[in-house]
Coordinates of C-alpha atoms and ligand atoms in Angstrom, one line a residue:
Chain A
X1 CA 0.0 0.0 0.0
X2 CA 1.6 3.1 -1.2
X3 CA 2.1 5.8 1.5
X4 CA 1.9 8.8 -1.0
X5 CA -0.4 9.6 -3.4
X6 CA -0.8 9.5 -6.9
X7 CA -2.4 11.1 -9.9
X8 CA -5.0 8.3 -9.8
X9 CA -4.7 7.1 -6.0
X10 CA -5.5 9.0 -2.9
X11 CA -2.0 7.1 -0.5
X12 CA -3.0 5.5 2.9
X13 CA -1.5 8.7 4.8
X14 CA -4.1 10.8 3.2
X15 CA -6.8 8.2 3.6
X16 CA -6.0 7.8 7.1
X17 CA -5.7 11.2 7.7
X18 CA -8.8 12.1 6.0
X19 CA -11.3 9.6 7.4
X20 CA -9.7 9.9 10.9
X21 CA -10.4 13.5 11.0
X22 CA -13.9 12.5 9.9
X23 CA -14.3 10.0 12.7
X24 CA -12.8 12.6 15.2
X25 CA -14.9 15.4 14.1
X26 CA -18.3 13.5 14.4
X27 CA -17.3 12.9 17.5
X28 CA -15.9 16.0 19.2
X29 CA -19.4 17.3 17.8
X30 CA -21.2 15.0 19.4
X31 CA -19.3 15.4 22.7
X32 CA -19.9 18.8 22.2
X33 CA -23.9 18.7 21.5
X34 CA -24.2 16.1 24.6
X35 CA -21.9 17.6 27.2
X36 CA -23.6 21.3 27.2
X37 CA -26.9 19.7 28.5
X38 CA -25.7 17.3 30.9
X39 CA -26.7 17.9 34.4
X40 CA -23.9 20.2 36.5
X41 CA -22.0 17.2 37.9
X42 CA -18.5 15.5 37.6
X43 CA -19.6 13.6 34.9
X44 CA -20.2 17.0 33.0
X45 CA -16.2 18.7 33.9
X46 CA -15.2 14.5 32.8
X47 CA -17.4 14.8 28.9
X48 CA -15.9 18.6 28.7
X49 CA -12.3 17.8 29.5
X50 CA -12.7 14.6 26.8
X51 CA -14.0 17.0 24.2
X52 CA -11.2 19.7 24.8
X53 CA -8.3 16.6 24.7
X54 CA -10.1 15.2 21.1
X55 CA -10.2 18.2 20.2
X56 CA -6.7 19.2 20.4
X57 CA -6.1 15.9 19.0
X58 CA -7.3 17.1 16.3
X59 CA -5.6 20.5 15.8
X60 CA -2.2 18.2 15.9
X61 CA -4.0 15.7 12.9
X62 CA -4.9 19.0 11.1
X63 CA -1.2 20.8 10.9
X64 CA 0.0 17.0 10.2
X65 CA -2.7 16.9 7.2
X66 CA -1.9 20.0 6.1
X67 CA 2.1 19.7 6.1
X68 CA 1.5 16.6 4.4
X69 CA -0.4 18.1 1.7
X70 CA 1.9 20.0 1.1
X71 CA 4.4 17.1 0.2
X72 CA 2.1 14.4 -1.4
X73 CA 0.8 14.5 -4.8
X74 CA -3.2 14.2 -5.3
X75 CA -5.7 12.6 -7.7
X76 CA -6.5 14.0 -10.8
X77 CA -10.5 15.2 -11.3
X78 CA -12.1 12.4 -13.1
X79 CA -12.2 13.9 -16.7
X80 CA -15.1 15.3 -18.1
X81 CA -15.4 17.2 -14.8
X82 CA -16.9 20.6 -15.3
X83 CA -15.0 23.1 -14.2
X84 CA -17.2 25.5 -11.8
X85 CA -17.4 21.9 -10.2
X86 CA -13.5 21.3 -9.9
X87 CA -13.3 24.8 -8.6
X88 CA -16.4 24.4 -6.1
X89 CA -15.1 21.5 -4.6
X90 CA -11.7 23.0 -4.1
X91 CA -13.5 25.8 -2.4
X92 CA -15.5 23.4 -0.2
X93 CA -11.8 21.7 0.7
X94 CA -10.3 24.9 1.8
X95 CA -12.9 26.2 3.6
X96 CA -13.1 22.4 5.7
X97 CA -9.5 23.1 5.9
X98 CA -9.5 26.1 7.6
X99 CA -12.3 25.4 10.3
X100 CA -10.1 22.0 10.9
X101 CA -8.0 24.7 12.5
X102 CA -10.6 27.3 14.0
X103 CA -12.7 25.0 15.6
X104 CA -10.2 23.7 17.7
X105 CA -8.5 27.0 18.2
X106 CA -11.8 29.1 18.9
X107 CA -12.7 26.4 21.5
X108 CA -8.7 26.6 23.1
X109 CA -9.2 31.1 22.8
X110 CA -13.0 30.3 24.6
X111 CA -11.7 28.1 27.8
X112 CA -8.6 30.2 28.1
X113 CA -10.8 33.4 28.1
X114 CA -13.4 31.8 30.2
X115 CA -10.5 30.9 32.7
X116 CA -11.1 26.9 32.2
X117 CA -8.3 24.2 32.6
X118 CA -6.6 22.4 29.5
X119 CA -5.4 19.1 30.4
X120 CA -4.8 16.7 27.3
X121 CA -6.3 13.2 28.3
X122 CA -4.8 13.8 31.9
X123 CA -1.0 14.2 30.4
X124 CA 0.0 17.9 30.1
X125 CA -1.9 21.0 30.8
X126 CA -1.5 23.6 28.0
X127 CA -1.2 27.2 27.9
X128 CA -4.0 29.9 27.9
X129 CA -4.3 31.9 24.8
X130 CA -5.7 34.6 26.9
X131 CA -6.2 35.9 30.1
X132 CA -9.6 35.3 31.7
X133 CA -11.7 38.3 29.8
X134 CA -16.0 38.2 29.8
X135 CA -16.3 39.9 26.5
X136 CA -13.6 37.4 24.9
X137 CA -15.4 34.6 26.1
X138 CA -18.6 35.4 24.8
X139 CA -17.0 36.4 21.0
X140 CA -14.5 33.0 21.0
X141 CA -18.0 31.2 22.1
X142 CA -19.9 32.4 19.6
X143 CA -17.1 31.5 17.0
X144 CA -16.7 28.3 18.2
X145 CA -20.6 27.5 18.0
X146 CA -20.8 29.2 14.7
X147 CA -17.8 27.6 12.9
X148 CA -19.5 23.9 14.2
X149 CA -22.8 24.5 12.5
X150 CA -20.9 25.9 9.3
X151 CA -18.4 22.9 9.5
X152 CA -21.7 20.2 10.2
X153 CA -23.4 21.8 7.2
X154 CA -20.0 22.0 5.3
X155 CA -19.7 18.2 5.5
X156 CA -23.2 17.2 4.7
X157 CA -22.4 19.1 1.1
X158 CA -19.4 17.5 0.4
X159 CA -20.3 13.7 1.8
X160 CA -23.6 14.3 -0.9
X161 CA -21.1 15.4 -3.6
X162 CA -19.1 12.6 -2.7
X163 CA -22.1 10.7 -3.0
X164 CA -23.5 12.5 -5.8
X165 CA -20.0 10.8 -7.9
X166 CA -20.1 7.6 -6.9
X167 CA -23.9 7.0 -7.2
X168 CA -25.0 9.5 -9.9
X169 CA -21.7 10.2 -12.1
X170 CA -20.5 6.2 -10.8
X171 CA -17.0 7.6 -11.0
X172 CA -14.0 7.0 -9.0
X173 CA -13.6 9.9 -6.4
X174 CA -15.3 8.3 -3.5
X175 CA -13.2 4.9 -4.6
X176 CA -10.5 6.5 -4.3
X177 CA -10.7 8.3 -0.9
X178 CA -11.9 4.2 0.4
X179 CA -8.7 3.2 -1.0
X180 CA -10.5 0.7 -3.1
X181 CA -8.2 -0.4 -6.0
X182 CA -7.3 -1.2 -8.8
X183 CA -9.8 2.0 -9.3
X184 CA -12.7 0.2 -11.1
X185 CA -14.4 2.9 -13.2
X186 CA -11.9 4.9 -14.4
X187 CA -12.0 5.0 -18.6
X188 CA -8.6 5.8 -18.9
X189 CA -6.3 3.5 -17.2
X190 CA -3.0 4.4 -15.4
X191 CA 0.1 4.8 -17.5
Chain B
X1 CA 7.5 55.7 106.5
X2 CA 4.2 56.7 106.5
X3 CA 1.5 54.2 105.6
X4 CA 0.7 55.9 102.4
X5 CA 4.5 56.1 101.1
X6 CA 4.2 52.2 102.4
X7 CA 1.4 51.2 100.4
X8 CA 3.0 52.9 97.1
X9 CA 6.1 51.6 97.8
X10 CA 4.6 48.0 97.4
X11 CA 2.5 48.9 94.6
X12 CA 5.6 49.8 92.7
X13 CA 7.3 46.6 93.6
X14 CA 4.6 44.6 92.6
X15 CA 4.2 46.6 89.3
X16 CA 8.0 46.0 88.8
X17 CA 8.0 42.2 89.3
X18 CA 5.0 41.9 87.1
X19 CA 6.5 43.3 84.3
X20 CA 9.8 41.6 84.9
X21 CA 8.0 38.0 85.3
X22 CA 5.8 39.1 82.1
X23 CA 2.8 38.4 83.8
X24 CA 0.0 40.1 81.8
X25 CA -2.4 42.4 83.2
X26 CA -5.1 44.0 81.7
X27 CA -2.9 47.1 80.5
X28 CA 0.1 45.1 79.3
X29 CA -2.2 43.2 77.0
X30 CA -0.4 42.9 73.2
X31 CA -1.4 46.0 71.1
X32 CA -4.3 45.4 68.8
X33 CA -3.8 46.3 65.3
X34 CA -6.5 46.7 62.5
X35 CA -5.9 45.6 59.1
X36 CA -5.6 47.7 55.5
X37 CA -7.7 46.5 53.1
X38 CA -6.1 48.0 50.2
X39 CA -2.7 46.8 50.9
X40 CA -4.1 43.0 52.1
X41 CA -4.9 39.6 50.8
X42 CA -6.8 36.6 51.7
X43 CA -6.2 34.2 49.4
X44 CA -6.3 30.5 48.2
X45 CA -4.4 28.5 45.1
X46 CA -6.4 25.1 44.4
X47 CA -5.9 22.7 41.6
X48 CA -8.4 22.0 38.8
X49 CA -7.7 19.0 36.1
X50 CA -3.8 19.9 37.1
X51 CA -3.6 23.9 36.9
X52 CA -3.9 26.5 39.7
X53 CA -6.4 28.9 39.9
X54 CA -5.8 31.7 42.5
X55 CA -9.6 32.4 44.7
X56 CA -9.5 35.6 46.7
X57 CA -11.4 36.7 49.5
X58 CA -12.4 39.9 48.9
X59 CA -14.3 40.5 52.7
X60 CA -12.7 39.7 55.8
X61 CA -12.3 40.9 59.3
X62 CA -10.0 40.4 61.6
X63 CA -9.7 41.2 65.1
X64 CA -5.2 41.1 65.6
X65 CA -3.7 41.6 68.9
X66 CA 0.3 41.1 68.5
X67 CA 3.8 41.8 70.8
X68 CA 6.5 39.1 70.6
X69 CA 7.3 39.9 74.0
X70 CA 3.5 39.0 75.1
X71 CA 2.6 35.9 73.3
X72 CA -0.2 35.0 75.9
X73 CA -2.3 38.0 75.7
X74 CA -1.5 37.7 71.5
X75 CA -4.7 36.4 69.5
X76 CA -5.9 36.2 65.7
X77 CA -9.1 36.6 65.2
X78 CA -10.8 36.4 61.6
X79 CA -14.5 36.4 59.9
X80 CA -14.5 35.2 56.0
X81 CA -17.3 36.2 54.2
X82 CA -16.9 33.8 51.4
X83 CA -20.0 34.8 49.4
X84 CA -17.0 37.2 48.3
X85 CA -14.8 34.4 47.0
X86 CA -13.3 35.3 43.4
X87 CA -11.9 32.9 40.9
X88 CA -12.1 34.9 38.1
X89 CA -14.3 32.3 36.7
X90 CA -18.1 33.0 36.7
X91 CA -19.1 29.1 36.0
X92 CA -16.5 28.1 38.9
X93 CA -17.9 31.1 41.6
X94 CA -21.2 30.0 40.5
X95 CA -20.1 26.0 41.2
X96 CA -19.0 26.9 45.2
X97 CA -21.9 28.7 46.0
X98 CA -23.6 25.3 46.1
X99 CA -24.2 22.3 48.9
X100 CA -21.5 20.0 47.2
X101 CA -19.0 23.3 48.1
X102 CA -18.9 26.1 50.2
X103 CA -22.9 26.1 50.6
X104 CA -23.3 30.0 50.7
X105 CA -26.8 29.5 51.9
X106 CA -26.4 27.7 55.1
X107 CA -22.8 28.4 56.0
X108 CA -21.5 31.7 54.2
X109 CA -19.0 32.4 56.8
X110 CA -16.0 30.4 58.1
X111 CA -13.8 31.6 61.2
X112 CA -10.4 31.6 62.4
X113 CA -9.6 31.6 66.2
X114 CA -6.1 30.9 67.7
X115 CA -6.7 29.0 70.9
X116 CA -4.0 29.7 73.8
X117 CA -0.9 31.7 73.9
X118 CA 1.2 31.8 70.4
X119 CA 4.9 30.4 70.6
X120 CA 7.7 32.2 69.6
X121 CA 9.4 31.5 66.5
X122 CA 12.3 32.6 64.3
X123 CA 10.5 35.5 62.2
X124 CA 6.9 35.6 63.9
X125 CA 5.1 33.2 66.0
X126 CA 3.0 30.0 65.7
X127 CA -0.6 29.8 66.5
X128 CA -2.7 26.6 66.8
X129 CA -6.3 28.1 65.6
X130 CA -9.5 26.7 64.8
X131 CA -10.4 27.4 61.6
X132 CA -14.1 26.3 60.9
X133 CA -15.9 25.8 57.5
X134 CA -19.0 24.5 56.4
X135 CA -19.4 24.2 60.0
X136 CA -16.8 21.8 60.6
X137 CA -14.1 22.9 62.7
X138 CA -10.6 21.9 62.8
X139 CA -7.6 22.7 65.0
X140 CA -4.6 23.5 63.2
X141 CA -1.2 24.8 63.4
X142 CA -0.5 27.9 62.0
X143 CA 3.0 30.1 61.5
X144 CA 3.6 33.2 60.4
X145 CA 6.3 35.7 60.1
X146 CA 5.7 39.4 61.5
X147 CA 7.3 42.3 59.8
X148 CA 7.4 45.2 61.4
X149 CA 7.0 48.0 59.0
X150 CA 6.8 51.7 59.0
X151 CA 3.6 52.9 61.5
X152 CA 3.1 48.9 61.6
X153 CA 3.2 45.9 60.3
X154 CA 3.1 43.0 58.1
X155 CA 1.8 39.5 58.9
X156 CA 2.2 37.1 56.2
X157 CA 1.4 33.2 56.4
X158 CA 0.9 29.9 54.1
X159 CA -1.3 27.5 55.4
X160 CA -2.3 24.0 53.4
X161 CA -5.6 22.3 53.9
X162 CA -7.1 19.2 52.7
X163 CA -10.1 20.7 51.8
X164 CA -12.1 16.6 52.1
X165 CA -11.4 18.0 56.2
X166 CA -14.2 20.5 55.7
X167 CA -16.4 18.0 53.4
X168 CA -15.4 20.6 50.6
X169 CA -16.7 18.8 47.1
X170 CA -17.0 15.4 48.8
X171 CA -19.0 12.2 47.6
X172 CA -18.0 11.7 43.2
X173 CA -16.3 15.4 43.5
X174 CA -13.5 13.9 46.0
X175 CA -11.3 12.6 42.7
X176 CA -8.3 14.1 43.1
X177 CA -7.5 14.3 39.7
X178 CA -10.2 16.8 38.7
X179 CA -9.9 19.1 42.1
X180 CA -7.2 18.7 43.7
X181 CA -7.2 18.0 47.6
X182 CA -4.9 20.0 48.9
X183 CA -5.6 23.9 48.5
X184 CA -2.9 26.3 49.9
X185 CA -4.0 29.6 51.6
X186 CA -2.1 32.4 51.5
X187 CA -2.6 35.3 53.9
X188 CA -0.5 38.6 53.9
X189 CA -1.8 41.1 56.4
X190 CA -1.1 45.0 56.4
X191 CA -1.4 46.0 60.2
X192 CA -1.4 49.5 61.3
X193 CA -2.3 50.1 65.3
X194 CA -6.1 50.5 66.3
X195 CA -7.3 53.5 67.2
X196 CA -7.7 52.9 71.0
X197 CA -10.8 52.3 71.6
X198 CA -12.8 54.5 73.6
Ligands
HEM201 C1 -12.2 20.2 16.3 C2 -12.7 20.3 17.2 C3 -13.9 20.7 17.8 C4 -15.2 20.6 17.5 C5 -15.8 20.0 16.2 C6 -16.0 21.2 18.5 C7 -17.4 21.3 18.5 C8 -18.1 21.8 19.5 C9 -19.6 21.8 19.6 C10 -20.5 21.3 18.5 C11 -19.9 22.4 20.7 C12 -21.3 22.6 21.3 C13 -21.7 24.1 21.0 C14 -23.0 24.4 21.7 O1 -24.0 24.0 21.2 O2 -22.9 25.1 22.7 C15 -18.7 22.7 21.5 C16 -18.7 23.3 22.7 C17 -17.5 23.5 23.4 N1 -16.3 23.3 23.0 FE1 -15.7 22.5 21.3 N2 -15.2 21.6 19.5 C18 -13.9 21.3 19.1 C19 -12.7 21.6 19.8 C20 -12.7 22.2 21.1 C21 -11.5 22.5 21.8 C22 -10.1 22.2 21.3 C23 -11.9 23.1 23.0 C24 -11.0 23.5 24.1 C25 -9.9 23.6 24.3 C26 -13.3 23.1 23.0 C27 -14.1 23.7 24.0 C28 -15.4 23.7 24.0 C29 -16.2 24.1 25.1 C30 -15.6 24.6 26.5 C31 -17.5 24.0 24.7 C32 -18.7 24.3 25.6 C33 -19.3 25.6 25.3 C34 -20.5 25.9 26.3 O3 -20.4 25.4 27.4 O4 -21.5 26.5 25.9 N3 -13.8 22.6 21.8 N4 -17.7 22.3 20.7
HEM202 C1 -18.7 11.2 5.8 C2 -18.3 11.7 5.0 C3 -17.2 12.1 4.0 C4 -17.1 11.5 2.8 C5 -18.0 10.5 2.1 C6 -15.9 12.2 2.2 C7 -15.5 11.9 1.0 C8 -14.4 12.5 0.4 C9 -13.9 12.3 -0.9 C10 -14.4 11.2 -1.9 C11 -12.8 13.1 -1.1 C12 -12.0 13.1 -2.4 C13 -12.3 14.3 -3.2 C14 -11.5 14.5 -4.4 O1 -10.8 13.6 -4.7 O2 -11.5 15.6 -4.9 C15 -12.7 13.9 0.0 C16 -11.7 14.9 0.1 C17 -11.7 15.8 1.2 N1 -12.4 15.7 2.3 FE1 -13.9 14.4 2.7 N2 -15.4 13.1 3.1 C18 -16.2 13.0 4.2 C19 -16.0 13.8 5.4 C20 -15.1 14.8 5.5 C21 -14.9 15.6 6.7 C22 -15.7 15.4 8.0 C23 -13.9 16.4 6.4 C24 -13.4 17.5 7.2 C25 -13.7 18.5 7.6 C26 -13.5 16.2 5.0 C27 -12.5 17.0 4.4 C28 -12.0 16.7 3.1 C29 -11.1 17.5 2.5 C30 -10.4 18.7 3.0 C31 -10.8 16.9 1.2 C32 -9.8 17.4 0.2 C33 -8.6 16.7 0.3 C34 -7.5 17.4 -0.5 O3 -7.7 17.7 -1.7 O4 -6.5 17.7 0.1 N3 -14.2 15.2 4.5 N4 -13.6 13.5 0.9

């Protein structure tokens, strides 16, 4: 299994990185969703402090996906694609890109302002980006809230395009980020 | 002699072996001092999932009567209003209001006594004080250093508690790991002499 990518291929680092970021987002908004109405309790500060340490988790998986875009090579568009639709899904990427890196970092400038602890998974405790300030807290908060509804709706778009290719179009792009291969439907074959 | 010049003859004595012997009377009691606000603090460092948070204890009184050279009559005396308790953290503040902590609406006040005559040490004096929260009282031992400073002085102390001692956060909020047990208070005391009172 080839680590990097290639014109035809998304590489297993990508894959991995991709669906494991899909995995972990799901869940931290999940966590997130549950924990803000659970009873005041120990159970509550226990969901929170989970949420904040997948969280940063995910920051760390983001600048790793990111470097490593930077390095690897990517799948070609299946031809024939239109182009407003090449350049719409590159838009979509780049926006999921960059709230891969707010949403964790709105929710770290939020508890910091707030004056909350970080621990990650009980290990190390990280810095605040801010002292303790009311009117922070309530603008990182709303970002934070904001940037999860426009990542959830974000996602829904591009899992149906995603859909949209393999069902509708019955091309390879959705084959090719499940690693499935030889990829079955392309017309023109590898070199 | 006459019996007069007698009489204040032995008065004198016995003033003069008094004071020699130390033994207090009511006018060689230790001075009592009363405490600037501005330049004091009553605070406490806990431990929340591993980091410090400072709470400060913004009304206090405190009754101080202090002389190294009259450690019996000495005595600290303080009155915490900790419905005044700052963490500079609205969701925390609002958290020890409650039964599991502090319980502001049955026991918004916790005291400290010293109990008997302070020993001298080094830099100041030990006290063993009651120190009662949440209605549960608890005898400890508590040092400080005195400084005397320009038209008074300065007490300043570090004390740790288990706060479990004073059923602070008790039942599934005793995990150590998310509040930590042990909370260190920190006193520092600006002391100028009370206006004798009338
Ligand atoms: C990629 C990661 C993250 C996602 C997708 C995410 C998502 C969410 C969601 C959906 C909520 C619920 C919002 C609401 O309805 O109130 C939430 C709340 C919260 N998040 Fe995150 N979050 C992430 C990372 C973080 C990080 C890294 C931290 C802290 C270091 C954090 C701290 C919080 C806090 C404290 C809340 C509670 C807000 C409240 O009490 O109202 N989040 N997050
Ligand atoms: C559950 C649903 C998901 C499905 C079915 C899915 C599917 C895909 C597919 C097929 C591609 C390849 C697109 C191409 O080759 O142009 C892709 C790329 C991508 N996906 Fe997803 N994805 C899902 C969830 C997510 C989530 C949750 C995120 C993150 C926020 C995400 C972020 C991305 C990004 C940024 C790319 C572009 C990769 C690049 O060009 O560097 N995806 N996804």
């Amino acid at each position: 299994m080839a680590l990097q990518s290639t014109p035809f291929r998304w590489g297993a680092l990508a894959r991995l990185l991709h669906w494991a970021m899909a995995l972990g987002l799901g869940y931290a908004v999940g966590l997130g969703l549950w924990m803000t109405d659970l009873p005041v309790g120990i159970q509550k500060i226990k969901t929170y402090a989970l949420h904040k340490s997948v969280g940063i988790t995910l920051l760390g998986i983001a600048v790793i996906r990111l470097l490593w875009r930077l390095l690897d090579d990517r799948p070609l568009p299946p031809p024939g694609t239109p182009r407003w639709q090449h350049r719409a899904a590159g838009l979509t990427h780049v926006l999921l890109y960059g709230l891969m890196l707010l949403l964790p970092l709105s929710g770290w400038l939020y508890n910091s302002a707030a004056g909350f602890p970080l621990r990650w998974f009980k290990l190390w405790n990280l810095p605040r980006l801010a002292e303790p300030d009311p009117a922070l807290k309530a603008l990182a908060h709303d970002l934070h809230v904001y940037a999860a509804w426009t990542l959830v709706a974000l996602v829904v778009l591009h899992a149906a395009a995603a859909l949209e290719h393999h069902v509708v179009d019955r091309d390879d792009t959705l084959n090719a980020m499940l690693g499935r291969q030889p990829p079955v439907r392309r017309k023109d074959p590898p070199p | 002699m006459t019996v007069a010049t007698r009489l204040r003859f032995a008065l004198l004595v016995s003033l003069l072996v008094q004071a020699a012997a130390g033994v207090p009377g009511a006018a060689a009691a230790a001075p009592a001092y009363e405490v600037d606000r501005a330049q004091s603090s009553l605070t406490f460092v806990g431990d929340q999932q591993g980091e410090k948070f400072i709470g400060t204890i913004r009304s206090f009184r405190a009754a101080i009567r202090y002389s190294p050279s009259d450690l019996a009559t000495s005595l600290l005396d303080v009155s915490m209003d900790l419905k005044s308790i700052d963490t500079k953290n609205s969701e925390r503040d609002a958290a020890l209001a409650t039964a599991v902590w502090f319980d502001y609406a049955h026991t918004p006040v916790a005291t400290f006594r010293s109990v008997g005559p302070l020993r001298a040490t080094k830099d100041g004096a030990v006290a063993d004080a009651d120190l009662v929260i949440k209605g549960k009282s608890k005898r400890i031992t508590f040092p400080f250093r005195w400084t005397p400073a320009a038209g008074g002085a300065a007490l300043d102390a570090k004390v740790s508690l288990d706060r479990l001692d004073f059923g602070l956060g008790a039942g599934e909020w005793a995990d150590d790991s998310i509040i930590g047990h042990r909370v260190d208070v920190i006193v520092h005391l600006a002391l100028k002499p009370a206006a004798p009172s009338p």
